[in-house]
Coordinates of C-alpha atoms in Angstrom, one line a residue:
Chain A
M1 CA 116.6 66.2 108.2
R2 CA 115.2 63.3 107.1
M3 CA 111.4 64.6 107.1
R4 CA 112.6 67.6 104.8
I5 CA 114.5 65.8 102.1
L6 CA 111.0 64.0 101.9
F7 CA 109.3 67.0 101.3
E8 CA 111.8 68.2 98.7
V9 CA 111.4 64.5 96.9
I10 CA 108.2 63.8 96.8
P11 CA 106.4 66.6 95.4
R12 CA 109.1 65.6 92.7
I13 CA 107.9 62.0 91.8
I14 CA 104.6 63.0 91.9
S15 CA 105.0 65.6 88.7
L16 CA 107.2 63.0 87.2
L17 CA 104.6 60.3 87.4
I18 CA 101.3 62.1 86.2
L19 CA 103.5 64.6 83.4
W20 CA 105.3 61.6 82.1
E21 CA 103.4 61.5 79.4
C22 CA 104.5 65.2 78.5
M23 CA 108.5 64.0 78.9
D24 CA 108.2 61.2 76.5
F25 CA 106.6 63.5 74.0
L26 CA 110.2 65.1 74.6
L27 CA 112.0 62.3 74.9
R28 CA 110.8 60.8 71.4
Y29 CA 110.4 63.9 69.4
G30 CA 113.9 65.6 71.0
T31 CA 116.2 64.1 68.5
Q32 CA 114.3 65.6 65.7
L33 CA 113.9 68.6 67.3
F34 CA 117.3 69.3 66.8
K35 CA 117.2 68.8 62.7
G36 CA 115.0 71.9 63.3
F37 CA 111.1 73.0 63.5
E38 CA 109.8 71.1 60.3
T39 CA 109.2 67.8 61.5
L40 CA 107.0 69.4 64.0
L41 CA 105.2 71.4 61.8
L42 CA 105.0 69.1 58.6
T43 CA 101.3 67.7 59.8
P44 CA 99.5 71.0 59.6
S45 CA 96.3 69.8 61.1
S46 CA 98.3 68.7 64.6
A47 CA 101.1 71.9 64.3
I48 CA 99.8 74.2 66.9
M49 CA 99.0 70.7 69.3
N50 CA 102.3 69.8 68.7
I51 CA 104.2 72.8 69.7
L52 CA 101.8 73.2 72.4
T53 CA 103.0 69.8 73.9
L54 CA 106.2 70.9 73.3
V55 CA 106.0 73.9 75.3
A56 CA 103.9 71.8 78.1
S57 CA 106.8 69.6 78.5
V58 CA 109.3 72.1 78.7
V59 CA 107.2 73.2 81.4
A60 CA 106.5 69.2 83.1
I61 CA 110.6 69.5 83.1
A62 CA 111.1 72.6 84.6
T63 CA 108.1 71.7 87.4
V64 CA 110.0 68.5 88.2
V65 CA 112.7 70.9 88.8
T66 CA 111.4 73.0 90.9
A67 CA 108.3 71.2 91.8
S68 CA 106.1 73.9 92.1
P69 CA 102.7 73.9 92.0
L70 CA 102.3 76.8 89.7
L71 CA 104.5 75.1 86.7
Y72 CA 102.2 71.8 87.7
V73 CA 99.4 73.4 87.1
V74 CA 100.5 75.6 84.2
S75 CA 102.1 72.5 82.1
L76 CA 98.7 70.1 83.1
T77 CA 96.5 73.3 81.5
L78 CA 98.7 73.7 78.7
L79 CA 98.3 70.2 77.8
A80 CA 94.4 70.0 78.3
I81 CA 94.5 72.5 75.6
A82 CA 96.8 70.8 73.2
K83 CA 94.9 67.3 73.7
G84 CA 91.1 69.1 74.2
S85 CA 90.2 68.4 70.8
A86 CA 90.8 64.7 71.9
G87 CA 88.3 64.8 74.5
T88 CA 90.6 63.9 77.3
L89 CA 90.9 66.6 79.6
V90 CA 92.4 67.0 83.1
S91 CA 92.6 63.5 84.4
F92 CA 91.5 62.5 88.2
Q93 CA 94.6 62.0 88.8
S94 CA 96.5 64.7 88.3
I95 CA 93.8 66.8 90.3
V96 CA 94.9 64.3 93.2
G97 CA 98.4 65.0 92.7
L98 CA 97.8 68.7 92.9
I99 CA 96.2 68.1 95.9
A100 CA 99.1 66.5 97.4
M101 CA 101.8 68.9 95.8
L102 CA 100.0 71.7 97.5
V103 CA 99.5 70.2 100.8
M104 CA 103.2 69.1 100.6
D105 CA 104.4 72.8 99.5
H106 CA 102.0 74.0 102.2
V107 CA 103.8 71.7 105.0
K108 CA 107.1 72.3 103.6
S109 CA 106.6 76.0 104.5
V110 CA 105.4 75.8 108.0
Y111 CA 107.4 72.3 108.9
R112 CA 110.2 73.3 111.9
E113 CA 112.5 70.8 112.5
E114 CA 112.7 69.1 116.0
Q115 CA 109.4 71.8 117.2
M116 CA 107.3 68.5 116.7
K117 CA 104.0 68.1 118.8
Y118 CA 101.1 65.7 119.0
V119 CA 97.8 65.8 119.7
K120 CA 96.9 63.4 122.7
Y121 CA 93.5 62.0 123.0
R122 CA 92.6 60.7 126.2
R123 CA 89.5 58.4 125.1
R124 CA 89.5 56.6 121.2
V125 CA 85.8 57.4 121.2
L126 CA 86.6 61.2 121.8
A127 CA 89.4 60.9 119.2
L128 CA 87.2 59.5 116.8
I129 CA 84.5 61.7 117.2
S130 CA 86.7 65.2 117.0
I131 CA 88.3 63.6 113.5
A132 CA 85.2 62.8 112.0
T133 CA 83.8 65.9 112.9
L134 CA 86.7 68.2 111.5
C135 CA 86.7 65.6 108.2
I136 CA 83.1 65.5 107.7
G137 CA 82.8 69.4 108.8
M138 CA 85.5 70.5 106.0
S139 CA 83.8 68.2 102.9
M140 CA 80.6 69.9 104.2
L141 CA 81.9 73.7 103.8
C142 CA 83.8 73.3 100.5
I143 CA 80.4 71.1 99.2
V144 CA 78.3 74.5 100.0
V145 CA 80.7 76.7 98.8
A146 CA 81.2 74.6 95.6
T147 CA 77.7 74.7 95.4
Y148 CA 76.3 77.7 95.8
V149 CA 79.3 79.2 93.0
T150 CA 78.4 76.3 90.6
Q151 CA 74.7 77.3 91.2
F152 CA 75.1 80.9 90.4
I153 CA 77.3 80.5 87.1
M154 CA 75.0 78.1 86.0
A155 CA 71.6 80.9 86.7
M156 CA 74.1 83.2 84.8
K157 CA 74.9 81.0 81.6
A158 CA 71.0 79.9 81.6
L159 CA 70.3 84.0 81.3
G160 CA 73.5 84.3 78.4
M161 CA 71.2 81.8 76.7
G162 CA 67.8 83.5 77.2
V163 CA 68.7 86.9 76.9
G164 CA 69.0 86.4 72.9
G165 CA 68.1 90.0 72.0
N166 CA 69.9 91.8 74.0
H167 CA 73.5 91.3 72.4
I168 CA 75.9 92.8 74.5
L169 CA 74.4 90.8 77.8
S170 CA 74.4 87.9 76.1
L171 CA 77.8 87.9 75.2
L172 CA 78.8 89.0 78.7
F173 CA 77.3 86.4 80.6
S174 CA 77.9 83.5 77.7
N175 CA 81.5 84.4 77.6
P176 CA 83.5 81.5 79.6
L177 CA 86.4 84.7 81.0
V178 CA 83.4 86.8 82.2
Q179 CA 82.2 83.5 84.0
I180 CA 85.5 82.0 85.7
A181 CA 86.3 85.8 86.7
I182 CA 83.3 85.8 88.6
A183 CA 83.9 82.4 90.1
L184 CA 86.9 83.5 90.9
V185 CA 85.8 86.2 93.0
L186 CA 83.5 84.4 94.8
I187 CA 85.7 81.9 96.1
K188 CA 88.3 84.5 96.8
L189 CA 85.6 86.1 99.0
F190 CA 84.7 82.8 100.6
Y191 CA 88.3 82.1 100.9
R192 CA 88.9 85.0 103.5
L193 CA 85.7 84.8 105.1
I194 CA 86.5 81.1 105.8
V195 CA 89.8 81.6 107.0
E196 CA 88.5 83.8 109.3
G197 CA 87.0 81.8 111.0
F198 CA 89.1 78.9 111.2
D199 CA 90.7 82.0 113.7
I200 CA 87.8 82.1 115.4
V201 CA 87.8 78.3 115.6
S202 CA 90.5 78.3 117.4
L203 CA 90.4 81.4 119.1
F204 CA 87.4 79.6 121.1
L205 CA 88.8 75.9 121.0
Y206 CA 92.3 77.7 123.0
P207 CA 91.0 80.6 125.0
S208 CA 93.7 83.0 126.2
K209 CA 93.4 85.9 128.0
R210 CA 96.3 87.5 127.1
V211 CA 95.8 87.4 123.4
A212 CA 92.4 88.3 124.1
L213 CA 93.2 91.8 125.8
N214 CA 96.3 92.3 123.7
V215 CA 94.2 92.9 120.4
L216 CA 90.9 94.1 122.4
T217 CA 93.2 97.4 124.0
S218 CA 95.1 97.9 121.0
R219 CA 94.2 100.8 118.9
R220 CA 95.5 99.5 115.6
D221 CA 93.5 96.7 115.7
I222 CA 90.2 98.8 116.5
D223 CA 90.7 101.8 114.1
V224 CA 90.5 99.8 111.1
V225 CA 89.9 102.0 107.8
I226 CA 86.9 100.3 106.0
S227 CA 86.9 100.3 102.3
T228 CA 83.7 100.8 101.1
P229 CA 83.1 98.3 97.9
L230 CA 82.4 100.3 94.6
Q231 CA 84.5 103.0 95.6
T232 CA 86.1 103.8 92.5
L233 CA 82.7 104.1 90.8
Q234 CA 81.4 106.1 93.5
S235 CA 84.8 108.8 92.8
V236 CA 83.9 108.4 89.0
I237 CA 80.3 109.4 89.5
V238 CA 81.0 111.9 91.6
S239 CA 83.8 113.7 89.8
S240 CA 81.9 113.8 86.9
F241 CA 80.0 116.1 87.9
V242 CA 82.7 118.1 89.7
A243 CA 85.4 118.0 86.8
P244 CA 83.7 120.0 84.4
P245 CA 83.8 123.5 86.3
L246 CA 87.4 122.8 86.4
Y247 CA 87.9 122.6 82.9
A248 CA 85.9 125.8 82.6
V249 CA 87.5 127.7 84.9
L250 CA 90.5 126.3 83.5
Y251 CA 89.3 127.0 79.3
S252 CA 87.0 130.0 79.5
V253 CA 89.0 132.3 82.0
V254 CA 92.5 131.3 83.1
L255 CA 93.7 130.5 79.5
P256 CA 92.2 133.8 77.6
L257 CA 94.1 135.6 80.6
L258 CA 97.0 133.9 80.0
K259 CA 97.0 134.4 76.3
E260 CA 97.4 138.0 76.6
Y261 CA 101.0 137.9 78.1
L262 CA 102.2 134.8 77.0
P263 CA 100.9 134.2 73.3
F264 CA 102.4 130.7 73.0
V265 CA 100.0 129.3 75.4
S266 CA 97.1 129.0 72.4
V267 CA 99.3 125.8 71.8
L268 CA 96.9 124.3 74.8
E269 CA 94.0 125.4 72.4
S270 CA 94.2 122.2 70.1
I271 CA 91.7 119.4 70.7
V272 CA 93.7 116.8 71.4
I273 CA 95.3 118.8 74.2
R274 CA 91.9 119.8 74.9
A275 CA 91.1 116.3 75.3
V276 CA 94.5 114.7 77.2
I277 CA 93.8 117.6 80.0
A278 CA 89.7 117.0 80.3
I279 CA 90.9 113.5 80.9
T280 CA 93.4 114.4 83.0
I281 CA 91.3 116.4 85.3
F282 CA 89.1 114.0 85.4
I283 CA 91.6 111.3 86.6
L284 CA 93.0 113.8 89.2
V285 CA 89.3 114.8 90.5
S286 CA 88.3 111.5 90.9
L287 CA 91.7 110.2 92.9
A288 CA 90.8 113.5 94.9
I289 CA 87.7 112.5 96.1
K290 CA 89.0 108.8 96.6
T291 CA 91.4 110.1 99.2
I292 CA 88.8 112.5 100.4
S293 CA 86.1 110.3 101.3
V294 CA 88.5 107.7 103.0
D295 CA 89.2 111.0 105.2
L296 CA 85.5 111.3 105.4
L297 CA 85.4 108.0 107.5
V298 CA 88.4 108.6 109.5
G299 CA 87.3 111.3 110.9
N300 CA 90.6 113.6 108.7
V301 CA 88.2 116.7 108.2
K302 CA 91.2 119.3 106.9
R303 CA 91.7 117.4 103.7
V304 CA 88.1 117.7 103.4
L305 CA 88.3 121.5 104.1
I306 CA 90.9 122.1 101.3
A307 CA 89.3 120.6 99.1
S308 CA 85.8 122.1 99.1
L309 CA 87.6 125.6 99.7
T310 CA 89.9 124.8 96.7
M311 CA 86.5 124.3 94.6
L312 CA 85.2 127.4 95.9
I313 CA 87.9 129.7 95.5
A314 CA 88.2 128.7 91.6
I315 CA 84.7 129.5 91.3
Y316 CA 84.5 132.5 92.9
G317 CA 88.3 134.1 91.6
A318 CA 87.1 132.8 88.0
S319 CA 83.6 135.2 88.3
V320 CA 85.3 137.8 89.7
T321 CA 87.6 137.7 86.8
L322 CA 84.7 137.6 84.5
T323 CA 83.4 141.4 86.4
L324 CA 86.7 142.8 86.5
Q325 CA 87.3 142.3 82.6
K326 CA 83.7 144.0 82.2
A327 CA 84.0 146.7 85.0
G328 CA 87.4 146.7 85.4
D329 CA 86.8 148.0 89.3
V330 CA 88.4 145.7 91.5
V331 CA 86.4 146.1 94.7
Y332 CA 82.9 146.1 92.7
A333 CA 84.5 142.8 91.4
L334 CA 85.2 141.5 94.6
L335 CA 81.5 142.3 95.3
N336 CA 79.7 141.5 92.6
P337 CA 81.4 138.1 91.0
D338 CA 79.8 136.7 87.9
I339 CA 78.5 134.0 88.6
D340 CA 75.9 133.6 85.9
T341 CA 78.3 134.2 83.3
L342 CA 80.5 131.7 84.6
S343 CA 77.2 129.4 85.1
K344 CA 76.5 129.7 81.6
L345 CA 79.8 129.2 80.6
V346 CA 80.1 125.6 83.2
E347 CA 76.6 124.6 81.6
R348 CA 78.4 124.5 78.0
V349 CA 81.3 122.6 79.3
Y350 CA 79.0 120.2 80.6
T351 CA 77.6 119.6 76.9
G352 CA 81.2 119.6 75.5
Y353 CA 82.6 117.7 78.2
Y354 CA 80.4 114.8 77.7
L355 CA 80.0 114.9 74.1
L356 CA 84.1 114.4 73.8
F357 CA 83.8 111.6 76.5
F358 CA 81.1 109.9 74.5
Y359 CA 83.3 110.6 71.1
V360 CA 86.1 108.8 72.9
L361 CA 83.8 106.2 74.4
N362 CA 82.6 105.6 70.8
A363 CA 86.3 105.5 69.1
L364 CA 87.2 103.0 71.8
L365 CA 84.1 100.6 71.4
Q366 CA 84.7 101.1 67.3
L367 CA 87.8 99.6 67.6
V368 CA 87.1 97.3 69.8
G369 CA 84.3 96.1 67.6
V370 CA 81.0 95.9 69.6
A371 CA 79.7 99.7 68.0
P372 CA 78.9 99.7 64.4
Chain B
M1 CA 82.6 80.8 137.0
K2 CA 79.2 81.4 134.9
L3 CA 79.7 82.6 131.8
S4 CA 78.6 86.0 131.2
L5 CA 75.7 87.4 129.5
K6 CA 77.8 89.7 127.0
L7 CA 78.9 86.7 124.9
Y8 CA 75.6 85.1 124.0
I9 CA 74.2 88.4 123.5
Y10 CA 77.0 88.5 120.7
L11 CA 77.1 85.3 120.0
A12 CA 73.3 85.5 119.4
I13 CA 73.9 88.4 117.2
G14 CA 76.2 86.9 115.2
V15 CA 74.1 83.9 114.7
A16 CA 71.4 85.9 113.1
L17 CA 73.6 88.0 110.9
F18 CA 75.2 84.3 109.7
I19 CA 71.6 83.2 109.0
L20 CA 70.5 86.5 107.1
S21 CA 73.5 86.5 105.2
A22 CA 72.5 82.8 103.5
M23 CA 69.2 83.5 103.4
F24 CA 70.7 86.3 101.0
F25 CA 72.9 84.1 99.1
I26 CA 70.6 81.7 98.4
W27 CA 67.8 84.7 97.0
S28 CA 70.9 86.0 95.0
V29 CA 70.6 82.9 93.3
G30 CA 67.1 82.8 92.6
Y31 CA 67.1 86.9 91.6
M32 CA 69.8 85.9 89.0
E33 CA 67.4 83.0 87.6
H34 CA 64.6 85.7 87.2
A35 CA 67.1 87.7 84.8
M36 CA 67.4 90.4 88.0
I37 CA 71.2 90.9 87.5
A38 CA 72.0 93.6 89.2
T39 CA 69.7 92.5 92.2
S40 CA 71.1 89.5 92.2
L41 CA 74.6 90.9 92.1
L42 CA 73.7 93.4 95.3
S43 CA 72.2 90.6 97.4
A44 CA 75.3 88.7 97.0
L45 CA 77.2 91.8 97.8
I46 CA 74.6 92.0 100.8
G47 CA 75.3 88.2 101.8
F48 CA 79.4 88.7 102.2
S49 CA 78.8 92.2 104.1
L50 CA 76.2 89.7 106.7
L51 CA 78.3 87.2 106.5
S52 CA 81.7 89.1 107.5
G53 CA 79.4 90.7 110.2
A54 CA 78.2 87.7 111.7
L55 CA 82.1 86.7 111.8
Y56 CA 82.9 89.9 113.3
M57 CA 80.5 89.3 115.8
F58 CA 81.9 85.5 116.1
R59 CA 85.4 86.6 117.1
L60 CA 84.0 89.9 119.7
S61 CA 82.2 86.8 121.4
A62 CA 85.5 84.5 121.1
Y63 CA 87.4 87.3 122.6
I64 CA 84.9 87.8 125.4
Y65 CA 85.4 83.9 126.0
G66 CA 88.5 83.9 125.8
I67 CA 89.1 86.4 128.9
E68 CA 86.5 84.7 131.0
R69 CA 87.9 81.3 130.5
G70 CA 91.1 82.9 130.6
E71 CA 90.5 84.1 134.5
R72 CA 89.6 81.1 135.3
E73 CA 92.4 79.1 134.0
E74 CA 94.7 81.3 136.7
H75 CA 92.6 80.8 139.5

């Protein structure tokens, strides 16, 4: 029970010590706050800074109350932004405090009362060597990964400065947000792989026949669905090929037929609804292709068959309807589907569809301010 | 009991993949420095794939090691 109290108290003390600056601000200006915000806003040059510091101090108090590492980081970040102009960024102590808080948070979640075990070494030299290996190995791992990510980001930064001629590219690569995003992706991938690596090391250190046989004989662990990277992009590319024919079938064949019986369908012909339906078909097709590509990997052929048959039946049915409108004979129409006319329609829709797409894209870019 | 050859084969494949992945990671930084962005990102991706493949090989060899060593402990 005593240890549990320790885990609760130590993070609060650490955050209190490090974030005292924020709370000191609140204590000093707190009395003035009740009179109104005017006192804070009186000096316009530091108004934003004062508000940021105020928010940081409120978050700091929340950190001391909850002892959560996330709130600690948030308050430190706010403080760093508020004091950024003064040149004092995140201090060394606060980073050490963050590490301590994270360790405490983790130990608190895995610690179990009265189930302690000790590692016993028979020889002192062995203990020294193994602990040293662990420490040096961990530090080396951290240094190697951090060096790699830094090198990558630095190369990107240099590139962003180098390609002055290409505006979008230099905008993309000199943008700190893009750099942070890429660094986060790299770190997350490395983190997952390193966790996996530690798992494997523990398997080597404590070999157990039972665990190994359990894993190797269970189907659940072996039949893993591998999600290939960039699958969304792949499905978007394939659906940009598949979606226009469906749109052509809908608008050039089905809609005129429907209009004969239901006159109010002509509402669907307005440009806005056309665009909405075009985008909807595109999204639906890309979703379908995404699931189908997973099915292909797993070996679930039924859905693939149904999807391709649907596509074929749509094309065949549309061309049969086209012949039927001209000839009027059902058997003749079934035997001589007018694929030529349909392919001409589809061709027209390909250009029209992508003109619509580029129109929407251009409008979006103009809204954002990238395109002139 | 002598450990079987299978373990060492998996280990060797794992080590080879690991070295390859490290090479691809280094190449990706080099490509980025020479303004070959897509090549750089692609080689980083290949590096990650090879690294996870290497780790899978290590895991398999760890299971084999576990089965063989675990047997010896029971006797």
